[in-house]
Structure formats: structure tokens, C-alpha cells
XYZ file of C-alpha atoms in Angstrom:
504
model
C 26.293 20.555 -81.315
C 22.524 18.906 -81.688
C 23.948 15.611 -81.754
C 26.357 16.459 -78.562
C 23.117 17.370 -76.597
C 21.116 14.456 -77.969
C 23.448 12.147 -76.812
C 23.718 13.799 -72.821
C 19.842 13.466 -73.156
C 19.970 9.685 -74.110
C 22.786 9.050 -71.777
C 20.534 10.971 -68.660
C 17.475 8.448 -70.093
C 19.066 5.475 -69.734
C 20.890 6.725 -66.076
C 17.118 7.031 -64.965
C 15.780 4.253 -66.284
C 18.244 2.093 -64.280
C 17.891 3.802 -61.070
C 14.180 3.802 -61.099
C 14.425 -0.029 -62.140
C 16.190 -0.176 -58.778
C 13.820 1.359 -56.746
C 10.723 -0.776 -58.122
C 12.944 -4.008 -57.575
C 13.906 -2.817 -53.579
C 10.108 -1.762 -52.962
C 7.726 -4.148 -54.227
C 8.730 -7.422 -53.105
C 5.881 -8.902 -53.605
C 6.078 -9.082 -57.251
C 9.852 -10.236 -57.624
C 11.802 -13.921 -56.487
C 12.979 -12.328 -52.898
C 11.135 -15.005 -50.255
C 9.131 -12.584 -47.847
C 8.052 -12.917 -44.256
C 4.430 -12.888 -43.275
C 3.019 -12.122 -39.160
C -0.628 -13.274 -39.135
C -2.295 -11.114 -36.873
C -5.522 -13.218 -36.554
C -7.351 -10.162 -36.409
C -5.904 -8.652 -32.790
C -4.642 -5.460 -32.979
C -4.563 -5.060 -29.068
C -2.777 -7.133 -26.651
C -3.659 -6.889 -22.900
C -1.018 -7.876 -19.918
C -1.404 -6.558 -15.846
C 1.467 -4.942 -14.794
C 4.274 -7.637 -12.957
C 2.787 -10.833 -14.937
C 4.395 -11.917 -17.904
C 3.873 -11.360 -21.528
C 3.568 -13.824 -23.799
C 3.230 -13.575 -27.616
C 4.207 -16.483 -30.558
C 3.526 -14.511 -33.255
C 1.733 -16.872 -36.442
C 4.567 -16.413 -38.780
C 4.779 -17.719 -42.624
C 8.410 -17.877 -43.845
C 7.750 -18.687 -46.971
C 10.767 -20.722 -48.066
C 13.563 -18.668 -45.819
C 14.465 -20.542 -42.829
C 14.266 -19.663 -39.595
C 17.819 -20.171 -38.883
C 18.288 -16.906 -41.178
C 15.940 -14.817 -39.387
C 16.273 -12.698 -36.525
C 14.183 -11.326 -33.911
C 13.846 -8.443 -31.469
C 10.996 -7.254 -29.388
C 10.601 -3.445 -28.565
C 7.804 -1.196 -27.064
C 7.835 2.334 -26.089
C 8.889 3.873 -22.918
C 5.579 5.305 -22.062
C 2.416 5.738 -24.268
C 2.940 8.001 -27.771
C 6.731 7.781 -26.526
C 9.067 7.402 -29.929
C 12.048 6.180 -27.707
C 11.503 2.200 -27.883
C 13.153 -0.465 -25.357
C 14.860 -3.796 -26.910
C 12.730 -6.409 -24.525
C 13.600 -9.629 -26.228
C 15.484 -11.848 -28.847
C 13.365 -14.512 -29.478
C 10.670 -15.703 -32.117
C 8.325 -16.561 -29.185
C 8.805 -13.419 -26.570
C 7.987 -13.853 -22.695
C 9.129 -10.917 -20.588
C 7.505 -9.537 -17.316
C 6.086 -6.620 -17.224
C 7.153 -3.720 -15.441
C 6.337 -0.503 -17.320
C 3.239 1.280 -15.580
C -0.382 0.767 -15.912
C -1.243 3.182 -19.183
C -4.031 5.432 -18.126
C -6.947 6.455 -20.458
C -6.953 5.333 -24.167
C -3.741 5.943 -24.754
C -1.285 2.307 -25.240
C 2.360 1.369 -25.515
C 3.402 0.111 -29.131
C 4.610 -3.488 -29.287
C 7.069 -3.857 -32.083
C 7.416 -7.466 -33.561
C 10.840 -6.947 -36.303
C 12.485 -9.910 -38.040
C 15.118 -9.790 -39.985
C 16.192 -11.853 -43.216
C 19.570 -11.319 -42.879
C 20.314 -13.011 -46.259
C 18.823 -9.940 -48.196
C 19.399 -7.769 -44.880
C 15.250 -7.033 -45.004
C 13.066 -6.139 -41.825
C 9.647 -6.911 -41.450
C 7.970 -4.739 -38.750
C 4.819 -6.314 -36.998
C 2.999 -3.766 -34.036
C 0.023 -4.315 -31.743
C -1.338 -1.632 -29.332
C -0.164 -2.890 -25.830
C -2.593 -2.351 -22.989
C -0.659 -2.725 -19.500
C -3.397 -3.064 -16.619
C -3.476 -2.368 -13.357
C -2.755 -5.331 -10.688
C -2.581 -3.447 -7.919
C -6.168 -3.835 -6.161
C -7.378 -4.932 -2.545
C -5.003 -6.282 -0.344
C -2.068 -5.670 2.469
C 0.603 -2.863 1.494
C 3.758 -4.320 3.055
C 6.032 -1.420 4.088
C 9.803 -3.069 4.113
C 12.652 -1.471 5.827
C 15.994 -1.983 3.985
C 19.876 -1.938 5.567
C 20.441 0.824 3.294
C 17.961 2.734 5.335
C 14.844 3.513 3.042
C 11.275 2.034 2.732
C 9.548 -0.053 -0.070
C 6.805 -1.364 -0.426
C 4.824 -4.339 -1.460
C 1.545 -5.381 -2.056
C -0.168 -9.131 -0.855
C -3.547 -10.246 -2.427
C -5.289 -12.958 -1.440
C -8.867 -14.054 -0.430
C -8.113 -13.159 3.269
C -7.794 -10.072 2.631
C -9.304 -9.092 -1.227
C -12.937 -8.785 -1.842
C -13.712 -11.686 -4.642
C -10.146 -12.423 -5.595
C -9.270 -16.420 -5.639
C -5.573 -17.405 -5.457
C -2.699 -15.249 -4.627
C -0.472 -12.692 -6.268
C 2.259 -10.733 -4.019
C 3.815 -8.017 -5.735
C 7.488 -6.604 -4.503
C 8.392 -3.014 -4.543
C 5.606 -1.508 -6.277
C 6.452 1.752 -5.332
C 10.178 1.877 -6.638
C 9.549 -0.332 -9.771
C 6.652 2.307 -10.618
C 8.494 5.745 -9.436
C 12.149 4.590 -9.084
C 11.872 5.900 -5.930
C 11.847 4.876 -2.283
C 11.752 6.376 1.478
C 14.313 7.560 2.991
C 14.296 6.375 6.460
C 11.943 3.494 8.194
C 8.150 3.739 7.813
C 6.593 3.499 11.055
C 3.049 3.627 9.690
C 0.879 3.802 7.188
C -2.826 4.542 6.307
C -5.217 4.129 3.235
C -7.355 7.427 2.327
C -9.277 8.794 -0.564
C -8.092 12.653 -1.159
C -10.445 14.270 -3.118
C -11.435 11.057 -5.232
C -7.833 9.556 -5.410
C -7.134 6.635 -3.355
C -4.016 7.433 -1.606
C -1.460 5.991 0.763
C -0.062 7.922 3.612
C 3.506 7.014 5.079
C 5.183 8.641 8.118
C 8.721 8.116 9.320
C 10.386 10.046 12.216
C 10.819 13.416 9.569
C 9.029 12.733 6.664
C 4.660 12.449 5.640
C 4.731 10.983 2.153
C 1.762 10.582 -0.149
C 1.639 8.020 -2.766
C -0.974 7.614 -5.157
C -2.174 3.889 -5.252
C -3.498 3.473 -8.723
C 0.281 3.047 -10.183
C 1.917 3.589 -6.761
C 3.374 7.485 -8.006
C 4.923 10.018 -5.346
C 2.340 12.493 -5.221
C 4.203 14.495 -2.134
C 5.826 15.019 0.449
C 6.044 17.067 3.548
C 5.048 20.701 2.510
C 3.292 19.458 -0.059
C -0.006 17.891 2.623
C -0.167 20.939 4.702
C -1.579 24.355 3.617
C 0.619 26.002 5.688
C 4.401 24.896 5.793
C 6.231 23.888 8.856
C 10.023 24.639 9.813
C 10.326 20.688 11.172
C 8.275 17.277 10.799
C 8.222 15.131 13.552
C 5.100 12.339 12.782
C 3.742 10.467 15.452
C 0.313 9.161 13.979
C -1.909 8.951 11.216
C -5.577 7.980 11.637
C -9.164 8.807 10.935
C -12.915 10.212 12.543
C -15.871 10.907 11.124
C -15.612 13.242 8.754
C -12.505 14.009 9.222
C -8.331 12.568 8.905
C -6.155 12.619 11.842
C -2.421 13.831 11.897
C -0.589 14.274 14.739
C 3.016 15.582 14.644
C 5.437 17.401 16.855
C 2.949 16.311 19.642
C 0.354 18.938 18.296
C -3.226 17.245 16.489
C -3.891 18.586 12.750
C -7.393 17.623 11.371
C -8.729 17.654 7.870
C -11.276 16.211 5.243
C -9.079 14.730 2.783
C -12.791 13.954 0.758
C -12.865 17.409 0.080
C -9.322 18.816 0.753
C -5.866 18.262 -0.728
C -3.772 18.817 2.334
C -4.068 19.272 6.578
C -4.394 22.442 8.024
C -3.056 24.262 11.022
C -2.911 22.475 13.725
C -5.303 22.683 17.325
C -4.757 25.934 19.171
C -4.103 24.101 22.183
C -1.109 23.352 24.206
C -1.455 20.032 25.571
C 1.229 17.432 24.716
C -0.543 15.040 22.052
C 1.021 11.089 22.561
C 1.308 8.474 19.760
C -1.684 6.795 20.881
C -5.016 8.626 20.393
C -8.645 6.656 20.705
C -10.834 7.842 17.680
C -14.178 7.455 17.358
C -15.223 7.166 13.503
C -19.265 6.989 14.194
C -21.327 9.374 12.881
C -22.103 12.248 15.091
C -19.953 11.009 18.274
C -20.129 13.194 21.457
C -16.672 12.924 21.902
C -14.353 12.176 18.584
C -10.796 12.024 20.718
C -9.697 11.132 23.926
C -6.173 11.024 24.864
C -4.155 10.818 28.208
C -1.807 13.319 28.435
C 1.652 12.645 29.882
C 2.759 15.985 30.887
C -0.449 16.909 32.352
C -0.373 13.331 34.527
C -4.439 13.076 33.006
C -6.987 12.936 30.476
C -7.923 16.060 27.739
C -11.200 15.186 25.537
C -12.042 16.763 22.486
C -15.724 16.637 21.244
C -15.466 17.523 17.079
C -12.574 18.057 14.917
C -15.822 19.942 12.406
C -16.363 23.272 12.377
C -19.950 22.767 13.835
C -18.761 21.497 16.658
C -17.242 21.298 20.252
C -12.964 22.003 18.700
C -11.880 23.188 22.075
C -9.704 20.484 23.827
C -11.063 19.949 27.868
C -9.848 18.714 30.542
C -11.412 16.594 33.449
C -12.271 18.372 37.286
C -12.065 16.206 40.178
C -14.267 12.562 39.795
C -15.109 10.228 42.308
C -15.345 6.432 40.671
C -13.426 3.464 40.025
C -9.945 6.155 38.588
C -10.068 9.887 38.617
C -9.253 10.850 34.915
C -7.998 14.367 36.515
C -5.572 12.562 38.321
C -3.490 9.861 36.816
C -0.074 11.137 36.704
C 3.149 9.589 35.787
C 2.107 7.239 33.245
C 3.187 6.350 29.529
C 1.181 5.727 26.953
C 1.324 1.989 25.574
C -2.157 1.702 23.321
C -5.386 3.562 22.891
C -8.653 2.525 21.073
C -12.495 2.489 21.089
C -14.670 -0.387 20.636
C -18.379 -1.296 19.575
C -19.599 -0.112 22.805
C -18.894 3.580 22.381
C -15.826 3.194 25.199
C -11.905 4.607 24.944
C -9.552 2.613 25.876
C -5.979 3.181 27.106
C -3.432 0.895 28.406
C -1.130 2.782 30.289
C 2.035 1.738 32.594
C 3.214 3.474 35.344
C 6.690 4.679 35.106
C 7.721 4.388 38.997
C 6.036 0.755 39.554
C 5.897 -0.393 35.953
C 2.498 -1.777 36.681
C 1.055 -1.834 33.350
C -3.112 -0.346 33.943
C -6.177 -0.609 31.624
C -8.580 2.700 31.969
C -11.307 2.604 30.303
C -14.571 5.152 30.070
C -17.945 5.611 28.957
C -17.815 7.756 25.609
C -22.051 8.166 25.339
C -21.417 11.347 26.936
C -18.817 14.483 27.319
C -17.105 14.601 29.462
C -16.224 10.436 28.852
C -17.022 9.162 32.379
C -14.430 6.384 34.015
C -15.880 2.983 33.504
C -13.618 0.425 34.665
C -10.313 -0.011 35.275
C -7.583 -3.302 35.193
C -4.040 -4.029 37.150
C -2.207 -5.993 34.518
C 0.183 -7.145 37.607
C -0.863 -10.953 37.039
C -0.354 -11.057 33.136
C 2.833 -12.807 32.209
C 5.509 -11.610 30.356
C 3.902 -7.812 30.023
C 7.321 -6.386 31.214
C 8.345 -7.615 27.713
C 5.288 -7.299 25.647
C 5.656 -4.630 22.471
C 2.611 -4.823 21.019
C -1.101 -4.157 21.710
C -4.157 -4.842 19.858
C -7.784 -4.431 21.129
C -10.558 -6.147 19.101
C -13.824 -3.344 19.148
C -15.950 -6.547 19.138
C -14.912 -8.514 21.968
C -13.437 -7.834 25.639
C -10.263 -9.200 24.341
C -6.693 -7.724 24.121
C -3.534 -8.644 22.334
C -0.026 -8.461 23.287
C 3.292 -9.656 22.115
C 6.882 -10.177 23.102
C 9.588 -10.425 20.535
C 8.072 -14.120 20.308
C 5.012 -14.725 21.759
C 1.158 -13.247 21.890
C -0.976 -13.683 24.522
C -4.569 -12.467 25.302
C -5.824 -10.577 28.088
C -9.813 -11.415 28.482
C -11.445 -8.635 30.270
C -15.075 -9.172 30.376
C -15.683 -10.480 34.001
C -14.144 -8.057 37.335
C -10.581 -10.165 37.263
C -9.228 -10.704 33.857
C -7.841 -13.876 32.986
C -4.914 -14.235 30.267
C -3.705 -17.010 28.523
C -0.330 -17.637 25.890
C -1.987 -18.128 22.255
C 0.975 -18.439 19.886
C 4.758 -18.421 19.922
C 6.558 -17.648 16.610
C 8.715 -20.743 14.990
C 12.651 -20.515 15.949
C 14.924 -17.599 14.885
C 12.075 -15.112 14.093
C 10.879 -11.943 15.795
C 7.351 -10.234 15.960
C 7.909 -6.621 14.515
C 4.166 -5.970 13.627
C 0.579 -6.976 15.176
C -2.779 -5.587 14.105
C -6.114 -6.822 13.867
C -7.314 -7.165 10.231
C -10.042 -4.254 9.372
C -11.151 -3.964 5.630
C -11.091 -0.303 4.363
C -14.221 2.029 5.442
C -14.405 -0.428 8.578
C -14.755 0.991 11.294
C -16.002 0.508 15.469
C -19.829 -0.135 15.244
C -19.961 -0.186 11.611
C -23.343 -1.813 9.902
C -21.955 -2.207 6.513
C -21.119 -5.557 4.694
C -17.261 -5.763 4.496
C -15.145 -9.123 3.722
C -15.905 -12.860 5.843
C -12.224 -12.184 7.513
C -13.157 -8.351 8.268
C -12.298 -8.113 12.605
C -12.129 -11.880 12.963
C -7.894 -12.307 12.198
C -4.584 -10.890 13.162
C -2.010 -9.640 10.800
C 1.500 -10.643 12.069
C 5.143 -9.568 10.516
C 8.058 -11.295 11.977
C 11.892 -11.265 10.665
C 14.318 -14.241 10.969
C 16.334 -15.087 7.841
C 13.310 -13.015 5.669
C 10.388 -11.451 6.389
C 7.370 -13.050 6.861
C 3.361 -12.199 7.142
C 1.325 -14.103 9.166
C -2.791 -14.564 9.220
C -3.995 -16.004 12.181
C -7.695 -15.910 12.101
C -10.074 -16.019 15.135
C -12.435 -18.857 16.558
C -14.899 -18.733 19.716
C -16.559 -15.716 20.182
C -15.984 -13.909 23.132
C -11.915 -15.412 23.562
C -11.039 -14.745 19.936
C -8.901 -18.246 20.227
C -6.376 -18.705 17.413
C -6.892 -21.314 14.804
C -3.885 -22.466 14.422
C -4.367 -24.908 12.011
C -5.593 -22.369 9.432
C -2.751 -19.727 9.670
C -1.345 -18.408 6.373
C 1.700 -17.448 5.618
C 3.862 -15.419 2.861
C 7.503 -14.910 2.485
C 10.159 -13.374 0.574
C 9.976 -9.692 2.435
C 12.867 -8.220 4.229
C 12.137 -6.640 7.278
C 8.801 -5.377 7.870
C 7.705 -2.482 9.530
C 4.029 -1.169 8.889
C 1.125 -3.089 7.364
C -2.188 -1.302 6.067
C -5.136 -3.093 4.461
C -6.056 -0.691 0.794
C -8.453 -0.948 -1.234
């Protein structure tokens, strides 16, 4: 019996011996005849790429006697920072990919996996390096494009026209769905950069929607409901736009105000009844005496509002009786084409008249409330208005913009008879279906601050043909704001575009 148990003891001995002889050959390689593979770091253990350029690693690899015909490669990193779930993103020794996962926020990085195989002895060797994916998206145009399919993207251009200390330029496509696979349903008709309570944000409108994106990584961050403390049984978004002190929405022809600096949504709207148009002139100076002034098309005249604060004037007025060169009482049936206010302290509203079509420039003194009439233009003489689209007043100069489907001219208003003149026609087979007048961020009429060489002094043109294109067409002579024609610039590639606001 001893000897029966002595030998099932031996016999277990030897069974262990051999199995942990196994184990010691499988799991240090580096002391038996089995070639191994070697990544020399160089002593980075952090690789940095921005977000839509390429990475680009050739890892320092020592083969040591297997060759490289035996070997093979893959490339993974996670999903999101800390993520376990890991993406195959190449095949090669050497791996160049562009990036598309999101800007990482904080300390936390994506894991960059580095695995080759020697498939002779069927042996992985794992390489990793923290992956740090920075932000690209900085100063420059947001390019809202309308698709066939019916929804909005956007894009971003950078370039020294139009980013603070940037040389060369980078145009990134569909930020917004690469970084929240999502888009817009329907076609943005504007857009406008704000900073809500110390996030720089991007506010879209389309017929029924008011979407806010976050522009650090170009994230939904809302929509609808979402901006308004109190919810509303129908959107209907006519304009976005900003005061002093204060953010601008009007929809369903009502006029919401707000802080976004120190609020996260509007508020109820003005408890007034006048019908509020898509064209509103703003004043953003400090301390104004009137902040709005808009012509009202039901009324057939002119309303005025002196503060959107609560220290002020909020009640809406309208105009008695006034003898002078118009009677803002007494303007009726007209449409509203354009409003603005320039350096001067003045609002401005082009206005045609719908019996005669006669297309009319009032314009009053805003140094005092009620805004007196200043001056007023018959645009009878100016060619082509019947077809013009667009409008564009520079604050600067007695100069305004418009456009056909092909041409812009200028209207210069700064003797008794205005004078206009064609500046530019479009090449063949495209179409104008944006013009604005470039104004850096935290511009605005009458502003003292330093902002960018091309700040006021260029227009920003979209037109569609075969693609979408955006046009710069910067300013010369004072006073005519001339086009230099010989220093337009031009990027391509879009489909077709319709909004265009500067971000920071």
C-alpha cells in the first residue's frame, strides 16, 4: 500500500515538474532561443495630434533576427478616454490615419496600441502611448451647408483673413456631424457666435428649430425647449442678434431678450403686441438711448424700444405725428428689406414699398428717444434693385451693398443724391446665396477695441454653381469701399451654403 502511494506521489512530481517547465519556457522569453521583438520608445510616452490632421507614427522597432515579412501589425486606440472598447485603425508597420475622434478634455487621453505579431511562434508584442487629440477648431468662418437630403452641416474655414495670428489655411468639413453624428434637420438660415455662461456657443435657427452647439468639440448642447425658461407650443425663428448687455431672439414675430453671460436660456418674450420683422437695427454701445428700432409692417410705422435691462426704458413706443424729411408715424405699406446702425449712432432701414416697389432708405438720429428722422433716399435710379437679394451696410462708411443672383453693386450715400456703381459679377454658372460684411467677434458699431487688420474692411460672399464656394473680397478707398479685385480669396469644396458667422 506505501509503495502504491509513493509511486502516485512521484508520478504527481514529475506531472508538475513538466507543466511548470512549460510555463517558465512560454513566459520568460528573454532567457530562451525564441527571437523577440523590441519598440524603442525614445523616451515619449505621449503622442499629440489636432483633431482632422493626420497621425503619423514609425515606431523604432528591433527584430532581432525575425523578419519583417513574418510580422504583423495593427493599430488600435480607444473609443473615448478610459474607454476599454478599442478601434482597429491600421495595418501597417508605419501607421498614418486622420484623426477624427474628439478633442479629449482635461487630463484624461486615448490609449494608442502598437501590437505585432510573430506569427511563426504566434507571439504579440503590445507597445501603448497616451494619445492626446487637440482641438483645431479655433477662429475662423463657421460655414453652415444645406444638403439635398434636407439637413444642415457645418464647416469651419481658418485663415489669416479671418483668424487672429494663424498663417496658412486649414478648412475643416462637417465638424458638427463628425463630432456628434448629428446634423440639422432643415436649412439654417442663420447663425450667431455667443458665450453662455463661459461656454462659447453657436446658435442656429431654421424655420422651426433654435439649436445650440457647443464650439469647443462642436457637441449638441440643445435644442428648442431646452434655450427658453419657459416652453413654447411652436418655434417659428426669424433672427438672432445681440445689444449691450443683452442677446436678441426674435420668433413668432414677438422679441425675447436675455444675458446669455449670466443666463443659460431666453426668457419670456416682450409684453407687447406689435408685429416684430426679420430685420431689427441693434445698437450694441454701452448705455444707448435707444437699443432697438424696428419698422413695423402691420402698424404701416416705426415702434422704438429704449433697454432690453431691467433698469431701463422695456416698454416698446411708438412715434406721434413729425414734421421732417419722413414721418416715422406714417410710413405704411412697406416691407422690410434690411435694418442696421452705424458708427454714427443712426438706424437704418431699407424698406420697399409694396404698391410702387420703389425701394426707400429711412434713416434717423438714434442720440436721442424718440430716434428723430434724419434723411431719407429713393432708390428709383439704382440698377437692377428690382432683383437685388441682399443688403449689407458698412457702420463705417456711407456705403451700401446689394446683390442679384450675380452681381453686387454699391449704393454711396454720403452727398443729397446717391450715386451707385456695379462692383463685381460672380464667374459663369454660380449664384450669390450669402453677403455680409466681415466683423471679428466682440466687434461691434463704434467699437474702440483692437480686433483683426481685415475686421469691417471685406465682404464675405457664398455662391453655388457646381460646389460651393466662399469668397473674400476686401475693401480699398475709404469712403467708396471699392473692391480689390485682385486680392479676392477663395475656398471650395462646400455644397450649398446658407449662413456664415465669424467665431472665435
Amino acid at each position: 500500500m506505501m509503495k502504491s502511494i509513493y509511486k502516485i506521489i512521484l508520478i504527481a512530481f514529475v506531472f508538475l515538474s513538466g507543466f511548470t517547465s512549460c510555463y517558465d519556457d512560454s513566459s520568460t522569453l528573454d532567457v530562451n532561443d525564441i527571437p523577440g521583438i523590441y519598440v524603442n520608445k525614445n523616451g515619449v510616452e505621449q503622442l499629440h495630434v489636432y483633431q482632422y490632421e493626420r497621425l503619423q507614427v514609425s515606431p523604432d522597432i528591433t527584430y532581432a533576427g525575425i523578419p519583417e515579412a513574418d510580422i504583423e501589425f495593427k493599430w488600435k486606440v480607444n473609443l473615448s478616454p478610459n474607454d476599454t472598447a478599442f478601434s482597429l485603425i491600421g495595418t501597417e508597420k508605419d501607421l498614418d490615419v486622420e484623426m477624427l475622434l474628439k478633442p479629449n478634455e482635461g487630463t484624461s487621453t486615448y490609449q494608442l496600441l502598437f501590437i505585432a505579431k510573430d506569427t511563426n511562434h504566434d507571439l504579440e508584442y503590445l507597445t501603448v502611448w497616451d494619445l492626446e487629440v487637440r482641438n483645431p477648431i479655433g477662429e475662423g468662418l463657421v460655414i453652415a451647408e444645406y444638403y439635398d437630403n434636407n439637413t444642415t452641416d457645418f464647416s469651419l474655414i481658418m485663415a489669416p483673413e479671418v483668424t487672429e495670428d494663424f498663417n496658412g489655411v486649414k478648412i475643416l468639413k462637417n465638424v458638427y456631424s463628425v463630432n456628434s453624428g448629428l446634423t440639422i434637420a432643415g436649412r439654417v438660415k442663420q447663425t450667431r457666435f455667443a458665450n453662455m455662461y463661459g461656454t462659447n456657443i453657436l446658435l442656429a435657427i431654421t424655420d422651426n428649430s433654435i439649436t445650440q452647439i457647443n464650439t469647443f468639440d462642436y457637441a449638441y448642447a440643445g435644442m428648442n425647449d431646452d434655450l427658453f425658461f419657459a416652453a413654447k407650443e411652436s418655434y417659428s425663428p426669424q433672427l438672432l442678434g445681440g445689444v449691450a448687455v443683452g442677446d436678441i431672439y426674435v420668433g413668432n414675430h414677438r422679441l425675447t431678450s436675455t444675458n446669455l453671460g449670466v443666463n443659460k436660456g431666453f426668457s419670456v418674450p416682450f409684453d407687447f403686441s406689435y408685429e416684430v420683422p426679420d430685420h431689427l437695427a441693434m445698437r450694441a454701445i454701452p448705455n444707448p438711448s435707444v437699443v432697438i428700432n424696428f419698422y413695423d409692417e402691420s402698424l404701416g410705422g416705426f415702434v422704438y424700444l429704449p433697454a432690453v435691462t431691467p433698469w431701463g426704458d422695456k416698454t416698446m413706443h411708438t412715434y406721434s405725428p413729425v414734421t421732417g424729411v419722413f414721418d416715422p408715424s406714417n410710413a405704411p405699406n412697406k416691407e422690410n428689406l434690411a435694418a442696421a446702425t452705424n458708427s454714427q449712432n443712426d438706424f437704418l432701414h431699407l424698406l420697399k414699398d409694396k404698391t410702387t416697389n420703389t425701394v426707400e432708405l429711412y434713416i434717423l438720429d438714434g442720440n436721442a428717444a424718440p430716434p428723430q428722422p434724419k434723411s431719407f433716399f429713393d432708390l428709383s435710379s439704382a440698377p437692377d434693385i428690382a432683383n437685388a437679394k441682399f443688403f449689407v451696410f458698412l457702420d463705417n462708411q456711407k456705403v451700401m451693398f446689394y446683390a442679384t443672383d450675380t452681381k453686387i453693386y454699391a449704393m454711396i450715400y454720403s452727398a443729397s443724391t446717391p450715386y451707385f456703381e456695379e462692383r463685381y459679377t460672380v464667374p459663369a454658372g454660380e449664384e450669390i446665396t450669402t453677403l455680409q460684411v466681415y466683423q471679428q467677434p466682440g466687434y461691434y458699431a463704434g467699437s474702440s477695441d483692437d480686433f483683426i487688420a481685415t475686421n469691417n474692411k471685406q465682404l464675405v460672399m457664398s455662391t453655388y454653381g457646381s460646389e460651393g464656394k466662399v469668397y473674400l473680397l476686401p475693401f480699398i478707398n475709404f469712403g467708396s469701399a471699392d473692391i480689390d479685385v485682385s486680392n479676392i480669396k477663395t475656398f471650395t469644396g462646400f455644397n450649398r451654403i446658407s449662413a456664415i458667422t465669424p467665431q472665435k
